[in-house]
PDB file of C-alpha atoms in Angstrom:
ATOM      1  CA  MET A   7      90.289 121.348  95.208  1.00 44.00           C
ATOM      2  CA  ASP A   8      86.811 119.817  94.367  1.00 45.00           C
ATOM      3  CA  PRO A   9      83.939 122.805  94.313  1.00 46.00           C
ATOM      4  CA  ILE A  10      81.807 120.331  96.389  1.00 47.00           C
ATOM      5  CA  PHE A  11      84.892 120.994  99.049  1.00 49.00           C
ATOM      6  CA  SER A  12      86.160 124.066  99.963  1.00 54.00           C
ATOM      7  CA  THR A  13      88.749 122.688 101.861  1.00 58.00           C
ATOM      8  CA  ARG A  14      90.950 119.634 102.640  1.00 58.00           C
ATOM      9  CA  GLU A  15      89.283 119.481 105.861  1.00 62.00           C
ATOM     10  CA  GLU A  16      85.883 119.354 105.453  1.00 62.00           C
ATOM     11  CA  MET A  17      86.442 117.197 102.910  1.00 60.00           C
ATOM     12  CA  PHE A  18      87.938 114.888 105.944  1.00 62.00           C
ATOM     13  CA  ASP A  19      85.178 115.579 108.400  1.00 62.00           C
ATOM     14  CA  ASN A  20      82.112 114.614 105.270  1.00 61.00           C
ATOM     15  CA  LEU A  21      83.860 110.831 104.523  1.00 62.00           C
ATOM     16  CA  ARG A  22      84.305 110.865 108.584  1.00 61.00           C
ATOM     17  CA  ILE A  23      80.468 111.230 108.928  1.00 59.00           C
ATOM     18  CA  ILE A  24      79.193 108.948 105.862  1.00 58.00           C
ATOM     19  CA  SER A  25      81.110 106.210 107.487  1.00 58.00           C
ATOM     20  CA  GLU A  26      79.863 106.988 111.165  1.00 59.00           C
ATOM     21  CA  ASN A  27      75.726 106.929 109.954  1.00 57.00           C
ATOM     22  CA  LEU A  28      76.617 104.131 107.609  1.00 54.00           C
ATOM     23  CA  ARG A  29      77.839 102.446 110.495  1.00 54.00           C
ATOM     24  CA  ASN A  30      74.775 103.711 112.599  1.00 53.00           C
ATOM     25  CA  GLY A  31      72.129 104.251 109.958  1.00 49.00           C
ATOM     26  CA  VAL A  32      69.786 101.223 110.840  1.00 45.00           C
ATOM     27  CA  GLN A  33      69.210  99.975 114.403  1.00 49.00           C
ATOM     28  CA  ALA A  34      70.624  96.656 115.234  1.00 50.00           C
ATOM     29  CA  GLY A  35      69.029  93.492 116.606  1.00 52.00           C
ATOM     30  CA  GLN A  36      66.669  92.831 113.143  1.00 74.00           C
ATOM     31  CA  LEU A  37      68.324  89.622 112.373  1.00 84.00           C
ATOM     32  CA  SER A  38      68.818  86.008 114.978  1.00 87.00           C
ATOM     33  CA  SER A  39      71.303  84.530 116.241  1.00 89.00           C
ATOM     34  CA  GLN A  40      70.677  82.079 113.189  1.00 91.00           C
ATOM     35  CA  GLN A  41      70.456  84.570 110.983  1.00 91.00           C
ATOM     36  CA  ILE A  42      73.622  86.480 110.976  1.00 93.00           C
ATOM     37  CA  ARG A  43      75.796  82.766 110.922  1.00 93.00           C
ATOM     38  CA  THR A  44      74.019  81.772 107.849  1.00 93.00           C
ATOM     39  CA  LEU A  45      74.843  85.173 106.237  1.00 94.00           C
ATOM     40  CA  ILE A  46      78.264  85.501 107.953  1.00 94.00           C
ATOM     41  CA  ASP A  47      78.740  82.145 106.953  1.00 93.00           C
ATOM     42  CA  GLY A  48      77.755  82.542 102.907  1.00 93.00           C
ATOM     43  CA  LEU A  49      80.431  85.720 102.868  1.00 94.00           C
ATOM     44  CA  PRO A  50      81.815  84.598 100.025  1.00 95.00           C
ATOM     45  CA  ARG A  51      85.523  85.426 100.314  1.00 94.00           C
ATOM     46  CA  ILE A  52      86.974  87.868  97.212  1.00 95.00           C
ATOM     47  CA  LYS A  53      90.462  87.252  95.705  1.00 94.00           C
ATOM     48  CA  GLU A  54      92.533  90.244  93.366  1.00 94.00           C
ATOM     49  CA  PRO A  55      91.768  89.057  89.845  1.00 95.00           C
ATOM     50  CA  GLN A  56      87.898  88.688  91.487  1.00 95.00           C
ATOM     51  CA  VAL A  57      88.849  92.472  92.854  1.00 95.00           C
ATOM     52  CA  ILE A  58      90.186  93.473  89.463  1.00 94.00           C
ATOM     53  CA  GLU A  59      87.630  91.644  87.748  1.00 94.00           C
ATOM     54  CA  TYR A  60      85.010  93.361  89.003  1.00 93.00           C
ATOM     55  CA  GLY A  61      86.531  97.595  88.227  1.00 93.00           C
ATOM     56  CA  GLU A  62      87.201  97.366  92.329  1.00 93.00           C
ATOM     57  CA  LYS A  63      91.721  97.808  91.597  1.00 91.00           C
ATOM     58  CA  ASP A  64      91.560 101.412  92.627  1.00 92.00           C
ATOM     59  CA  ASN A  65      88.665 101.556  95.334  1.00 93.00           C
ATOM     60  CA  PHE A  66      88.070 101.382  98.263  1.00 92.00           C
ATOM     61  CA  CYS A  67      85.460  99.425 101.836  1.00 93.00           C
ATOM     62  CA  PRO A  68      83.056 101.982 102.403  1.00 91.00           C
ATOM     63  CA  ILE A  69      83.192 101.366 105.520  1.00 91.00           C
ATOM     64  CA  CYS A  70      86.627 101.998 107.152  1.00 90.00           C
ATOM     65  CA  PHE A  71      88.468 103.248 103.316  1.00 91.00           C
ATOM     66  CA  VAL A  72      90.485 101.139 103.762  1.00 92.00           C
ATOM     67  CA  PRO A  73      91.793  99.912  99.861  1.00 94.00           C
ATOM     68  CA  TYR A  74      90.828  96.357  98.913  1.00 95.00           C
ATOM     69  CA  LEU A  75      94.337  95.636  97.502  1.00 94.00           C
ATOM     70  CA  VAL A  76      95.939  97.088 101.200  1.00 93.00           C
ATOM     71  CA  ILE A  77      92.976  94.577 102.736  1.00 93.00           C
ATOM     72  CA  LEU A  78      94.377  91.463 100.832  1.00 93.00           C
ATOM     73  CA  THR A  79      97.993  91.999 100.762  1.00 91.00           C
ATOM     74  CA  GLU A  80      97.176  92.235 105.133  1.00 89.00           C
ATOM     75  CA  GLU A  81      95.352  89.149 104.856  1.00 88.00           C
ATOM     76  CA  GLU A  82      98.130  86.720 103.001  1.00 86.00           C
ATOM     77  CA  MET A  83     100.329  88.717 105.201  1.00 86.00           C
ATOM     78  CA  ALA A  84      98.318  87.355 108.603  1.00 80.00           C
ATOM     79  CA  SER A  85      98.589  84.038 106.714  1.00 77.00           C
ATOM     80  CA  ALA A  86     101.512  83.062 107.149  1.00 79.00           C
ATOM     81  CA  MET A  87     102.156  84.462 110.336  1.00 77.00           C
ATOM     82  CA  ASP A  88     101.532  81.792 113.123  1.00 72.00           C
ATOM     83  CA  SER A  89      99.865  84.337 115.448  1.00 72.00           C
ATOM     84  CA  PRO A  90      98.073  86.876 113.862  1.00 67.00           C
ATOM     85  CA  ALA A  91      96.728  89.617 115.579  1.00 66.00           C
ATOM     86  CA  HIS A  92      92.745  89.209 113.652  1.00 69.00           C
ATOM     87  CA  PRO A  93      91.544  86.232 113.067  1.00 72.00           C
ATOM     88  CA  VAL A  94      92.363  85.069 109.127  1.00 72.00           C
ATOM     89  CA  GLU A  95      88.324  84.521 108.950  1.00 77.00           C
ATOM     90  CA  ASP A  96      87.412  87.803 109.509  1.00 81.00           C
ATOM     91  CA  MET A  97      90.270  89.232 107.205  1.00 89.00           C
ATOM     92  CA  GLY A  98      89.808  89.957 103.163  1.00 93.00           C
ATOM     93  CA  VAL A  99      87.440  91.062 100.758  1.00 96.00           C
ATOM     94  CA  THR A 100      84.215  89.784  99.851  1.00 96.00           C
ATOM     95  CA  LYS A 101      81.250  90.773  98.563  1.00 96.00           C
ATOM     96  CA  LEU A 102      77.098  90.058  98.171  1.00 95.00           C
ATOM     97  CA  THR A 103      76.990  88.303  96.078  1.00 93.00           C
ATOM     98  CA  GLN A 104      73.780  86.426  96.509  1.00 93.00           C
ATOM     99  CA  PRO A 105      71.093  86.577  93.739  1.00 92.00           C
ATOM    100  CA  TRP A 106      68.821  88.407  95.966  1.00 92.00           C
ATOM    101  CA  GLN A 107      71.270  90.842  97.417  1.00 93.00           C
ATOM    102  CA  CYS A 108      72.861  94.585  95.863  1.00 92.00           C
ATOM    103  CA  GLY A 109      76.109  93.028  94.963  1.00 93.00           C
ATOM    104  CA  HIS A 110      78.392  95.068  96.602  1.00 94.00           C
ATOM    105  CA  MET A 111      81.797  95.225  98.529  1.00 95.00           C
ATOM    106  CA  PHE A 112      83.277  95.312 101.687  1.00 96.00           C
ATOM    107  CA  CYS A 113      86.016  94.406 103.905  1.00 94.00           C
ATOM    108  CA  ARG A 114      84.975  91.091 105.584  1.00 94.00           C
ATOM    109  CA  ARG A 115      85.537  92.509 108.953  1.00 92.00           C
ATOM    110  CA  ASP A 116      84.020  95.189 108.787  1.00 93.00           C
ATOM    111  CA  ILE A 117      80.385  93.918 106.832  1.00 94.00           C
ATOM    112  CA  SER A 118      80.032  90.542 109.162  1.00 93.00           C
ATOM    113  CA  LYS A 119      80.945  92.957 112.417  1.00 92.00           C
ATOM    114  CA  TRP A 120      77.479  95.018 110.847  1.00 92.00           C
ATOM    115  CA  ILE A 121      75.707  92.031 110.079  1.00 93.00           C
ATOM    116  CA  ALA A 122      76.805  90.621 113.798  1.00 92.00           C
ATOM    117  CA  ASP A 123      74.875  93.371 115.008  1.00 89.00           C
ATOM    118  CA  GLY A 124      72.005  93.266 113.522  1.00 89.00           C
ATOM    119  CA  HIS A 125      71.412  94.695 110.641  1.00 89.00           C
ATOM    120  CA  SER A 126      69.538  92.794 108.218  1.00 87.00           C
ATOM    121  CA  SER A 127      70.497  95.254 105.228  1.00 88.00           C
ATOM    122  CA  CYS A 128      73.493  96.595 103.342  1.00 91.00           C
ATOM    123  CA  PRO A 129      74.288  99.291 104.478  1.00 89.00           C
ATOM    124  CA  MET A 130      75.689 100.816 101.523  1.00 89.00           C
ATOM    125  CA  CYS A 131      72.052 100.972  99.692  1.00 88.00           C
ATOM    126  CA  ARG A 132      69.644  99.573 102.056  1.00 84.00           C
ATOM    127  CA  ARG A 133      68.632  96.213 100.240  1.00 88.00           C
ATOM    128  CA  ASN A 134      67.872  93.030 101.964  1.00 88.00           C
ATOM    129  CA  LEU A 135      70.710  90.944 102.898  1.00 90.00           C
ATOM    130  CA  LEU A 136      67.748  87.479 103.279  1.00 88.00           C
ATOM    131  CA  GLU A 137      65.879  86.534 100.767  1.00 83.00           C
ATOM    132  CA  ASN A 138      62.894  86.406 102.008  1.00 75.00           C
ATOM    133  CA  PRO A 139      62.826  88.772 104.999  1.00 65.00           C
ATOM    134  CA  THR A 140      60.340  90.114 107.715  1.00 59.00           C
ATOM    135  CA  SER A 141      57.981  92.599 107.692  1.00 53.00           C
ATOM    136  CA  ASP A 142      60.471  93.853 110.622  1.00 53.00           C
ATOM    137  CA  GLN A 143      62.684  93.190 107.970  1.00 47.00           C
ATOM    138  CA  GLN A 144      61.241  95.739 105.167  1.00 53.00           C
ATOM    139  CA  GLU A 145      62.972  98.968 104.437  1.00 50.00           C
ATOM    140  CA  THR A 146      60.870 102.318 104.005  1.00 41.00           C
ATOM    141  CA  ALA A 147      59.864 104.675 101.147  1.00 37.00           C
ATOM    142  CA  GLU A 148      61.920 107.214 103.131  1.00 45.00           C
ATOM    143  CA  GLU A 149      64.293 105.439 104.462  1.00 56.00           C
ATOM    144  CA  ALA A 150      65.607 104.413 100.702  1.00 48.00           C
ATOM    145  CA  ALA A 151      65.340 108.101  99.728  1.00 46.00           C
ATOM    146  CA  GLU A 152      67.402 108.567 102.955  1.00 60.00           C
ATOM    147  CA  ILE A 153      70.208 105.928 101.902  1.00 58.00           C
ATOM    148  CA  ALA A 154      70.064 107.386  98.141  1.00 54.00           C
ATOM    149  CA  ALA A 155      71.144 110.619  99.121  1.00 60.00           C
ATOM    150  CA  ARG A 156      74.221 109.554 101.163  1.00 64.00           C
ATOM    151  CA  LEU A 157      75.266 106.802  98.886  1.00 62.00           C
ATOM    152  CA  ALA A 158      75.305 110.224  96.052  1.00 61.00           C
ATOM    153  CA  GLU A 159      77.186 111.957  98.145  1.00 66.00           C
ATOM    154  CA  PHE A 160      79.997 109.364  99.234  1.00 65.00           C
ATOM    155  CA  THR A 161      80.181 108.410  95.693  1.00 62.00           C
ATOM    156  CA  ARG A 162      81.004 111.919  95.243  1.00 64.00           C
ATOM    157  CA  ALA A 163      83.818 112.010  97.927  1.00 65.00           C
ATOM    158  CA  ASN A 164      84.547 109.021  96.299  1.00 65.00           C
ATOM    159  CA  GLU A 165      85.233 110.015  92.597  1.00 64.00           C
ATOM    160  CA  PHE A 166      87.462 112.895  94.584  1.00 63.00           C
ATOM    161  CA  ILE A 167      89.295 111.802  96.543  1.00 61.00           C
ATOM    162  CA  ARG A 168      90.688 109.075  94.373  1.00 62.00           C
ATOM    163  CA  ASN A 169      91.614 111.652  92.234  1.00 63.00           C
ATOM    164  CA  GLU A 170      93.255 113.865  94.748  1.00 61.00           C
ATOM    165  CA  THR A 171      97.296 114.493  95.137  1.00 61.00           C
ATOM    166  CA  ASP A 172      97.649 115.270  98.343  1.00 63.00           C
ATOM    167  CA  PRO A 173     100.291 112.961 100.705  1.00 64.00           C
ATOM    168  CA  LEU A 174      97.768 111.698 103.185  1.00 62.00           C
ATOM    169  CA  VAL A 175      95.689 110.703 100.066  1.00 59.00           C
ATOM    170  CA  GLN A 176      98.571 109.119  99.092  1.00 59.00           C
ATOM    171  CA  LEU A 177      99.280 106.660 102.223  1.00 60.00           C
ATOM    172  CA  LEU A 178      95.950 106.394 102.180  1.00 57.00           C
ATOM    173  CA  LEU A 179      96.272 104.283  98.743  1.00 54.00           C
ATOM    174  CA  SER A 180      99.782 103.532  99.439  1.00 54.00           C
ATOM    175  CA  SER A 181     100.840  99.154 100.690  1.00 46.00           C
ATOM    176  CA  SER A 182     102.713 100.343 103.074  1.00 47.00           C
ATOM    177  CA  VAL A 183     100.445 101.035 105.455  1.00 50.00           C
ATOM    178  CA  GLY A 184      98.191  98.748 107.982  1.00 54.00           C
ATOM    179  CA  HIS A 185      94.525  98.531 107.837  1.00 55.00           C
ATOM    180  CA  THR A 186      93.834  99.148 111.647  1.00 57.00           C
ATOM    181  CA  GLU A 187      96.625 102.064 110.965  1.00 60.00           C
ATOM    182  CA  LEU A 188      94.615 103.770 107.722  1.00 58.00           C
ATOM    183  CA  GLU A 189      91.127 103.598 109.940  1.00 58.00           C
ATOM    184  CA  GLU A 190      93.033 105.327 112.200  1.00 62.00           C
ATOM    185  CA  MET A 191      94.476 107.964 110.076  1.00 61.00           C
ATOM    186  CA  TRP A 192      90.693 108.609 108.834  1.00 59.00           C
ATOM    187  CA  ARG A 193      89.597 109.833 111.887  1.00 59.00           C
ATOM    188  CA  ASN A 194      92.311 111.716 113.063  1.00 63.00           C
ATOM    189  CA  ALA A 195      92.865 113.423 109.259  1.00 58.00           C
ATOM    190  CA  GLY A 196      89.905 116.391 110.222  1.00 52.00           C
ATOM    191  CA  ALA A 197      91.434 117.621 113.312  1.00 51.00           C
ATOM    192  CA  ALA A 198      94.718 117.316 112.548  1.00 53.00           C
ATOM    193  CA  GLY A 199      94.167 119.197 109.302  1.00 51.00           C
ATOM    194  CA  ALA A 200      96.124 118.271 105.974  1.00 47.00           C
ATOM    195  CA  PHE A 201      99.401 117.698 104.970  1.00 45.00           C
ATOM    196  CA  GLN A 202     101.779 120.224 104.327  1.00 44.00           C
ATOM    197  CA  PRO A 203     102.791 118.707 100.090  1.00 42.00           C
ATOM    198  CA  GLY A 204     105.398 116.907 100.209  1.00 42.00           C
ATOM    199  CA  GLU A 205     105.457 115.861 104.483  1.00 46.00           C
ATOM    200  CA  ALA A 206     103.947 113.345 106.165  1.00 45.00           C
ATOM    201  CA  PRO A 207     104.267 112.198 109.566  1.00 45.00           C
ATOM    202  CA  ALA A 208     106.893 109.449 109.574  1.00 45.00           C
ATOM    203  CA  ASP A 209     105.131 107.015 111.757  1.00 46.00           C
ATOM    204  CA  ASP A 210     102.695 106.530 109.325  1.00 43.00           C
ATOM    205  CA  ARG A 211     105.425 104.486 107.448  1.00 39.00           C
ATOM    206  CA  ARG A 212     105.423 101.954 109.559  1.00 44.00           C
ATOM    207  CA  GLU A 213     105.352  98.782 107.958  1.00 43.00           C
ATOM    208  CA  TYR A 214     101.714  95.705 108.509  1.00 41.00           C
ATOM    209  CA  SER A 215     104.430  93.699 111.005  1.00 40.00           C
ATOM    210  CA  GLY A 216     103.647  96.180 113.714  1.00 45.00           C
ATOM    211  CA  MET A 217     100.119  94.993 113.492  1.00 45.00           C
ATOM    212  CA  TYR A 218     100.747  91.477 114.604  1.00 43.00           C
ATOM    213  CA  SER A 219     103.266  91.332 116.441  1.00 42.00           C
TER     214      SER A 219
END
């Protein structure tokens, strides 16, 4: 066990708190409806070769913790369905690629929701999403310091979980578990406790088809 975490429950609690902070750390309502539409429409659709090129093959969305390759698989499967559970345009992976943006990568659904809620900065580093933000949309030095500490904590947790051999983590990195299922697992992991070696819930092995039925 990594020395920064005394138990697996502590690790999962830590990750869940970070996720909630990333979701709720900025007051919403700072963007106009036109700015929201422009930002969401400008999000590029990142495919697997680009994910690999960016060195993100083994990484996951910092908001929902779902691996990027799992998200891409879901997008591909949903595009072949007549009635997917979620709009295909909201699925997949994207990246903040404008010259004035930070370059962080997210699942398209979560970063679109973040922007639609009116947030004007990246949930990871708080860099502005707009090219010419208003004074109300500028970050303060105090906020930047706070988010930098949060990002450092998340990075440590990310590195730890990438090297973890716990069966739950292996499930999180497996393409046999869907996006929605993984989010639910993350929410429940701390309360339920860690799995014993070699054990994993059978119902967490459900195929993607169950998501879109």
